[in-house]
Each structure stands twice: as structure tokens, then as C-alpha cells.
Amino acid sequence: NTTTNDQSFKDDPSSFVFQEDWGEGNEGSHKPKLCILDLTTETVSFAPIDENSYNLACSEPLWSPDDNGIIFVGYPSQAYNLGLIYCIQRPSQLYFWDIKKNSIEPISVPGYSVQCPRFNPNGTYLIWLQNPVGGPHGQCVSLVGTQWPMNCLKPEVIIPIINSPCSDYKCTIDRFPGLYCKLADRCWSSDGQHVLVSSCWGFEVVGLLISVTESIAQSRPVIYKLPKLYLSSDGTTLSSSLSILDVYDDVLVVSVSSPIHPQHIAVLNLKYLNYANLSSDLNQRP
């Protein structure tokens, strides 16, 4: 056995070359590539991420609405790998792989870390989260979006990074601390005008409804707090934290809890809520 192993090492000396992986939940993943399997022809095509000055590790692929390309997050080869799952402050950009042209085009601007690309239900608007490169883990993120197709339009900031909560900030909610969150796979309302997120706010996780169109039109964050839910059958205990798990046809599946109640699943229907009153202390039964 020893002789056989020694011979295999001589035949393949590259087995000794160290390949850095992404670590912490991504062990063994070195440089993910983007590919498409054609079930009809049984062929595989790869995105040209190693060409045209692009040398990227690919993540979070998302089909474009017309199925003519794929949006993905690309990490440059010079970025360090280890700990990506918790370190959301390393350089990355959002790209579009045009399948017909077999070309890669950047969507977001450089100098940021991006994550969570999501299309609205009718495929006319693309959003994502981004924050500056460097700095602490779990930092505040901004919500950015663009019309789709872009047609040379620049991305627009919907919710900016908030450096310090203050009562006189131009926002529909007093003392808004900024977004500390990720986006659920499905996070849009059925009208394609609102995004629903769960974000840290002080010692709680709160549900927020963001009006994308109003935020852009008014050049300020237009945000509403989702109501807390009753956790006890007698209606005496309210949830302190609400995490959005999924959104479909304005029905939210959420996880609610409090310091004295473990997490459990509840359903919240946006169609029965008045958006204008969401910022007040409404109490809704799950």
C-alpha cells in the first residue's frame, strides 16, 4: 500500500498544492464556477469568469426574468476566502452573464460587498444589499435597486446606511437604526412595490415593510413596522422578535418569540393590514 501511495503522489504532484477553501460551513469549496446543464443536448456551458480580466468565484446565481442570462455575486480571486459565511465586508460585485453573447457585465459599482439579489414578481426591478468593504462584521447595509433591463441606468439607493439613529432623520419611523439583515428568497409584496425584511432594532428583531417606489420618489426611507403578534391564548403576551421566513401572495410565514416564549411559526396576511397604520403599535393575533 505504501508503494502504491508513493507512486500516486509522484504521478500527481499537484495533490500537494494547497488550495484555500471558504471555511466555516463551506469547507472543500475552493472556486465555485457558474455553469448551465442543457438537458436536451446533455452539454454543459461555463460562464467566462476566467476571461476578459474577470477571475471570479461565483455565488447566489439567479436567472434573469427572460431566461437569457444569470445574475450572480462574484468574488475576485485576490479576496481572502476563509470565513465568508460570517464576514460580509469583503469585496464583491453583482454581475450579469449574458448567455447569448457569452459575456459578463457588472451591475453594481466596485468598492462594496454585495449579497441577496432579488427580482420583484414581474421581473422589472432588481434589488440587493450592499455595504462598504472592510469594517466590522454584521455592519449596517443599504438596500440598492435598479430597473431591469438596466439599459445603462445607474443603481439607486433605496435605504441608505444609517451611521447614527436620530429623531430628526428624514424617515417615516422615528429612531430608525438602519438595516441589519439579509433578504428572504421571496421578500416582495404581490404588487412589486414593497419589500419585507427582518432587521435588528435594539434588542429585538422586527419586521419591516419598505416602500421601494415611495422611498425613491421622496428621497428618504419610507418604512413601516409590522405589528407584534400575541404569543398567549389570553392575549396578554406580545412577541418581542419577529423573523420573516417566506412571503407569497402577501401572506407572510414568520417566526415569533419572546424571552419567555420559544420560537413558533405564525402567519400574517398583509391584505388585512392598512399600510398607513403599520408604524403605530398595532397588535395582531397570529
Tab-separated table of C-alpha atoms in Angstrom, residues 9-267:
chain	number	residue	atom	x	y	z
A	9	PHE	CA	1.982	11.113	-5.347
A	10	LYS	CA	4.735	11.026	-7.967
A	11	ASP	CA	2.196	10.767	-10.766
A	12	ASP	CA	0.201	13.724	-9.448
A	13	PRO	CA	2.436	16.214	-7.592
A	14	SER	CA	-0.352	18.814	-7.771
A	15	SER	CA	-2.043	16.925	-4.939
A	16	PHE	CA	0.406	18.675	-2.608
A	17	VAL	CA	-0.570	22.163	-3.758
A	18	PHE	CA	-2.574	23.982	-1.095
A	19	GLN	CA	-5.985	25.235	-2.228
A	20	GLU	CA	-7.638	27.686	0.123
A	21	ASP	CA	-11.318	26.997	0.742
A	22	TRP	CA	-14.023	29.261	2.183
A	23	GLY	CA	-14.099	27.585	5.599
A	24	GLU	CA	-16.791	27.645	8.308
A	25	GLY	CA	-19.639	25.794	6.634
A	26	ASN	CA	-18.044	25.927	3.172
A	27	GLU	CA	-15.150	23.524	3.680
A	28	GLY	CA	-13.966	21.895	0.463
A	29	SER	CA	-15.368	24.662	-1.725
A	30	HIS	CA	-12.462	26.353	-3.493
A	31	LYS	CA	-13.569	28.367	-6.508
A	32	PRO	CA	-17.240	27.874	-7.435
A	33	LYS	CA	-17.965	28.348	-11.127
A	34	LEU	CA	-21.191	29.126	-12.925
A	35	CYS	CA	-22.436	26.559	-15.430
A	36	ILE	CA	-25.620	25.576	-17.262
A	37	LEU	CA	-26.643	21.996	-17.978
A	38	ASP	CA	-28.704	21.624	-21.154
A	39	LEU	CA	-30.887	18.578	-20.563
A	40	THR	CA	-31.783	18.322	-24.256
A	41	THR	CA	-28.253	18.209	-25.652
A	42	GLU	CA	-26.660	16.915	-22.444
A	43	THR	CA	-23.976	19.580	-22.666
A	44	VAL	CA	-22.548	21.915	-20.045
A	45	SER	CA	-21.550	25.528	-20.711
A	46	PHE	CA	-19.486	27.639	-18.325
A	47	ALA	CA	-19.573	31.364	-17.662
A	48	PRO	CA	-16.401	33.109	-18.937
A	49	ILE	CA	-15.336	34.132	-15.439
A	50	ASP	CA	-11.654	33.410	-16.162
A	51	GLU	CA	-11.597	35.591	-19.272
A	52	ASN	CA	-11.692	39.309	-20.053
A	53	SER	CA	-9.879	40.230	-16.813
A	54	TYR	CA	-12.585	38.505	-14.731
A	55	ASN	CA	-11.257	35.928	-12.304
A	56	LEU	CA	-14.200	35.309	-10.035
A	57	ALA	CA	-15.652	32.869	-7.571
A	58	CYS	CA	-19.408	32.770	-8.172
A	59	SER	CA	-22.223	32.784	-5.629
A	60	GLU	CA	-26.004	33.324	-5.381
A	61	PRO	CA	-26.940	32.721	-9.064
A	62	LEU	CA	-30.330	33.996	-10.176
A	63	TRP	CA	-31.997	33.615	-13.577
A	64	SER	CA	-32.962	36.822	-15.343
A	65	PRO	CA	-36.731	37.167	-15.950
A	66	ASP	CA	-36.382	36.439	-19.682
A	67	ASP	CA	-34.098	33.418	-19.060
A	68	ASN	CA	-31.432	34.958	-21.298
A	69	GLY	CA	-28.853	35.295	-18.562
A	70	ILE	CA	-27.893	34.807	-14.947
A	71	ILE	CA	-27.284	37.388	-12.244
A	72	PHE	CA	-24.678	36.360	-9.681
A	73	VAL	CA	-22.368	37.659	-6.970
A	74	GLY	CA	-18.705	37.476	-7.960
A	75	TYR	CA	-15.757	37.495	-5.557
A	76	PRO	CA	-12.396	38.468	-7.116
A	77	SER	CA	-9.561	35.977	-6.797
A	78	GLN	CA	-7.466	38.347	-4.686
A	79	ALA	CA	-10.118	38.422	-1.946
A	80	TYR	CA	-9.308	36.209	1.029
A	81	ASN	CA	-11.634	33.255	1.339
A	82	LEU	CA	-11.759	31.961	4.907
A	83	GLY	CA	-14.834	32.884	6.933
A	84	LEU	CA	-17.066	34.245	4.173
A	85	ILE	CA	-20.249	32.951	5.825
A	86	TYR	CA	-19.846	35.461	8.665
A	87	CYS	CA	-17.700	38.164	7.032
A	88	ILE	CA	-19.920	40.201	4.724
A	89	GLN	CA	-17.447	43.045	4.298
A	90	ARG	CA	-15.086	41.661	1.648
A	91	PRO	CA	-15.090	42.954	-1.949
A	92	SER	CA	-17.677	41.561	-4.349
A	93	GLN	CA	-19.851	42.775	-7.205
A	94	LEU	CA	-23.116	41.847	-8.845
A	95	TYR	CA	-22.669	40.622	-12.435
A	96	PHE	CA	-24.843	39.571	-15.359
A	97	TRP	CA	-23.874	36.647	-17.563
A	98	ASP	CA	-25.445	37.223	-20.969
A	99	ILE	CA	-25.811	33.684	-22.287
A	100	LYS	CA	-26.391	34.648	-25.934
A	101	LYS	CA	-23.322	36.900	-26.051
A	102	ASN	CA	-21.405	34.732	-23.566
A	103	SER	CA	-20.215	37.891	-21.857
A	104	ILE	CA	-20.001	39.150	-18.285
A	105	GLU	CA	-21.214	42.641	-17.389
A	106	PRO	CA	-21.038	44.314	-13.938
A	107	ILE	CA	-24.311	45.525	-12.406
A	108	SER	CA	-23.229	47.038	-9.090
A	109	VAL	CA	-20.403	49.522	-8.562
A	110	PRO	CA	-16.980	48.412	-7.256
A	111	GLY	CA	-15.759	49.092	-3.740
A	112	TYR	CA	-18.620	47.334	-1.976
A	113	SER	CA	-19.663	43.955	-0.678
A	114	VAL	CA	-22.985	42.786	-2.147
A	115	GLN	CA	-25.432	40.000	-1.347
A	116	CYS	CA	-29.022	38.802	-1.776
A	117	PRO	CA	-30.061	39.788	-5.346
A	118	ARG	CA	-33.857	39.550	-5.678
A	119	PHE	CA	-36.282	40.363	-8.532
A	120	ASN	CA	-39.767	41.714	-7.921
A	121	PRO	CA	-42.648	39.417	-9.006
A	122	ASN	CA	-42.996	40.845	-12.517
A	123	GLY	CA	-39.235	40.929	-13.119
A	124	THR	CA	-38.957	44.666	-13.766
A	125	TYR	CA	-36.886	45.638	-10.737
A	126	LEU	CA	-33.809	44.103	-9.119
A	127	ILE	CA	-32.721	44.791	-5.544
A	128	TRP	CA	-29.745	43.740	-3.431
A	129	LEU	CA	-27.942	44.598	-0.200
A	130	GLN	CA	-24.534	46.227	-0.105
A	131	ASN	CA	-22.082	47.749	2.352
A	132	PRO	CA	-18.573	49.223	2.112
A	133	VAL	CA	-15.591	46.876	2.003
A	134	GLY	CA	-13.895	46.426	5.382
A	135	GLY	CA	-15.099	47.387	8.809
A	136	PRO	CA	-16.850	45.227	11.410
A	137	HIS	CA	-18.870	42.078	10.904
A	138	GLY	CA	-22.650	42.426	10.904
A	139	GLN	CA	-22.496	46.082	9.935
A	140	CYS	CA	-25.325	48.217	8.582
A	141	VAL	CA	-26.260	47.566	4.953
A	142	SER	CA	-28.001	49.643	2.321
A	143	LEU	CA	-30.821	48.468	0.059
A	144	VAL	CA	-29.996	49.201	-3.579
A	145	GLY	CA	-32.009	48.599	-6.741
A	146	THR	CA	-32.231	49.145	-10.468
A	147	GLN	CA	-34.778	48.875	-13.247
A	148	TRP	CA	-34.500	45.716	-15.334
A	149	PRO	CA	-33.276	45.616	-18.015
A	150	MET	CA	-30.840	48.282	-16.844
A	151	ASN	CA	-30.369	49.973	-20.243
A	152	CYS	CA	-27.353	51.960	-18.974
A	153	LEU	CA	-29.241	53.151	-15.869
A	154	LYS	CA	-27.273	53.505	-12.651
A	155	PRO	CA	-28.304	51.657	-9.473
A	156	GLU	CA	-30.245	53.769	-6.973
A	157	VAL	CA	-30.034	53.679	-3.190
A	158	ILE	CA	-33.432	52.883	-1.661
A	159	ILE	CA	-32.428	52.693	2.009
A	160	PRO	CA	-29.036	54.259	2.813
A	161	ILE	CA	-26.584	53.242	5.501
A	162	ILE	CA	-27.535	54.962	8.765
A	163	ASN	CA	-24.456	55.904	10.784
A	164	SER	CA	-26.365	57.010	13.880
A	165	PRO	CA	-30.112	56.831	14.660
A	166	CYS	CA	-31.607	60.248	15.280
A	167	SER	CA	-35.138	61.529	15.683
A	168	ASP	CA	-34.828	64.221	13.040
A	169	TYR	CA	-33.636	61.863	10.285
A	170	LYS	CA	-35.852	62.052	7.240
A	171	CYS	CA	-37.632	58.744	7.699
A	172	THR	CA	-41.200	57.623	8.326
A	173	ILE	CA	-40.115	55.830	11.533
A	174	ASP	CA	-38.513	57.663	14.449
A	175	ARG	CA	-35.044	56.473	15.533
A	176	PHE	CA	-34.618	54.119	12.573
A	177	PRO	CA	-31.171	52.497	13.126
A	178	GLY	CA	-30.641	51.233	9.580
A	179	LEU	CA	-30.828	47.746	8.098
A	180	TYR	CA	-29.038	44.834	9.752
A	181	CYS	CA	-30.411	41.909	7.812
A	182	LYS	CA	-30.429	39.574	4.865
A	183	LEU	CA	-33.263	39.114	2.389
A	184	ALA	CA	-35.508	36.068	2.286
A	185	ASP	CA	-35.577	34.226	-1.048
A	186	ARG	CA	-39.080	35.621	-1.542
A	187	CYS	CA	-39.344	39.055	0.038
A	188	TRP	CA	-41.599	41.128	-2.276
A	189	SER	CA	-45.254	42.005	-1.867
A	190	SER	CA	-47.542	40.913	-4.701
A	191	ASP	CA	-47.762	44.447	-6.136
A	192	GLY	CA	-43.988	44.590	-6.621
A	193	GLN	CA	-43.803	47.880	-4.704
A	194	HIS	CA	-42.830	46.745	-1.201
A	195	VAL	CA	-40.011	44.667	0.278
A	196	LEU	CA	-40.373	42.821	3.585
A	197	VAL	CA	-37.346	42.240	5.799
A	198	SER	CA	-36.462	41.276	9.362
A	199	SER	CA	-33.860	43.566	10.891
A	200	CYS	CA	-32.166	44.033	14.253
A	201	TRP	CA	-33.531	47.044	16.127
A	202	GLY	CA	-32.041	47.450	19.582
A	203	PHE	CA	-32.550	44.176	21.442
A	204	GLU	CA	-35.297	42.961	19.087
A	205	VAL	CA	-35.672	41.591	15.584
A	206	VAL	CA	-38.511	43.483	13.928
A	207	GLY	CA	-40.444	43.015	10.704
A	208	LEU	CA	-40.252	45.957	8.316
A	209	LEU	CA	-42.206	46.806	5.189
A	210	ILE	CA	-40.202	49.046	2.834
A	211	SER	CA	-41.978	51.034	0.140
A	212	VAL	CA	-39.496	50.976	-2.730
A	213	THR	CA	-41.304	53.381	-5.047
A	214	GLU	CA	-42.077	55.922	-2.310
A	215	SER	CA	-38.538	55.784	-0.914
A	216	ILE	CA	-37.117	56.594	-4.339
A	217	ALA	CA	-39.704	59.269	-5.137
A	218	GLN	CA	-39.322	61.031	-1.773
A	219	SER	CA	-35.533	60.511	-1.477
A	220	ARG	CA	-35.972	59.202	2.058
A	221	PRO	CA	-36.645	55.812	3.653
A	222	VAL	CA	-40.373	55.067	3.685
A	223	ILE	CA	-40.632	52.195	6.145
A	224	TYR	CA	-43.390	50.670	8.256
A	225	LYS	CA	-43.044	48.376	11.248
A	226	LEU	CA	-45.044	45.173	11.107
A	227	PRO	CA	-47.245	44.647	14.182
A	228	LYS	CA	-46.198	42.439	17.045
A	229	LEU	CA	-48.187	39.232	17.477
A	230	TYR	CA	-49.870	37.726	20.509
A	231	LEU	CA	-47.999	34.697	21.856
A	232	SER	CA	-50.502	33.631	24.522
A	233	SER	CA	-54.074	32.486	24.038
A	234	ASP	CA	-55.353	35.015	26.577
A	235	GLY	CA	-53.917	37.905	24.560
A	236	THR	CA	-51.637	39.172	27.320
A	237	THR	CA	-48.177	38.491	25.873
A	238	LEU	CA	-46.773	40.102	22.744
A	239	SER	CA	-43.834	38.893	20.700
A	240	SER	CA	-40.584	40.771	21.123
A	241	SER	CA	-38.975	39.450	17.937
A	242	LEU	CA	-40.405	38.600	14.512
A	243	SER	CA	-38.367	36.952	11.752
A	244	ILE	CA	-39.755	36.695	8.215
A	245	LEU	CA	-39.215	33.234	6.729
A	246	ASP	CA	-41.155	33.492	3.464
A	247	VAL	CA	-43.521	35.785	1.564
A	248	TYR	CA	-46.024	34.641	-1.060
A	249	ASP	CA	-49.074	36.483	-2.388
A	250	ASP	CA	-48.919	38.918	0.562
A	251	VAL	CA	-49.005	36.084	3.101
A	252	LEU	CA	-46.031	36.030	5.464
A	253	VAL	CA	-44.713	32.989	7.291
A	254	VAL	CA	-42.892	34.305	10.346
A	255	SER	CA	-41.091	33.021	13.414
A	256	VAL	CA	-42.104	34.864	16.592
A	257	SER	CA	-40.710	34.648	20.114
A	258	SER	CA	-40.133	36.472	23.381
A	259	PRO	CA	-37.743	35.968	26.319
A	260	ILE	CA	-40.329	33.694	27.984
A	261	HIS	CA	-41.758	32.054	24.844
A	262	PRO	CA	-39.755	29.858	22.438
A	263	GLN	CA	-39.942	30.386	18.705
A	264	HIS	CA	-43.048	29.241	16.886
A	265	ILE	CA	-44.494	29.718	13.422
A	266	ALA	CA	-47.251	32.212	12.661
A	267	VAL	CA	-48.957	33.565	9.544
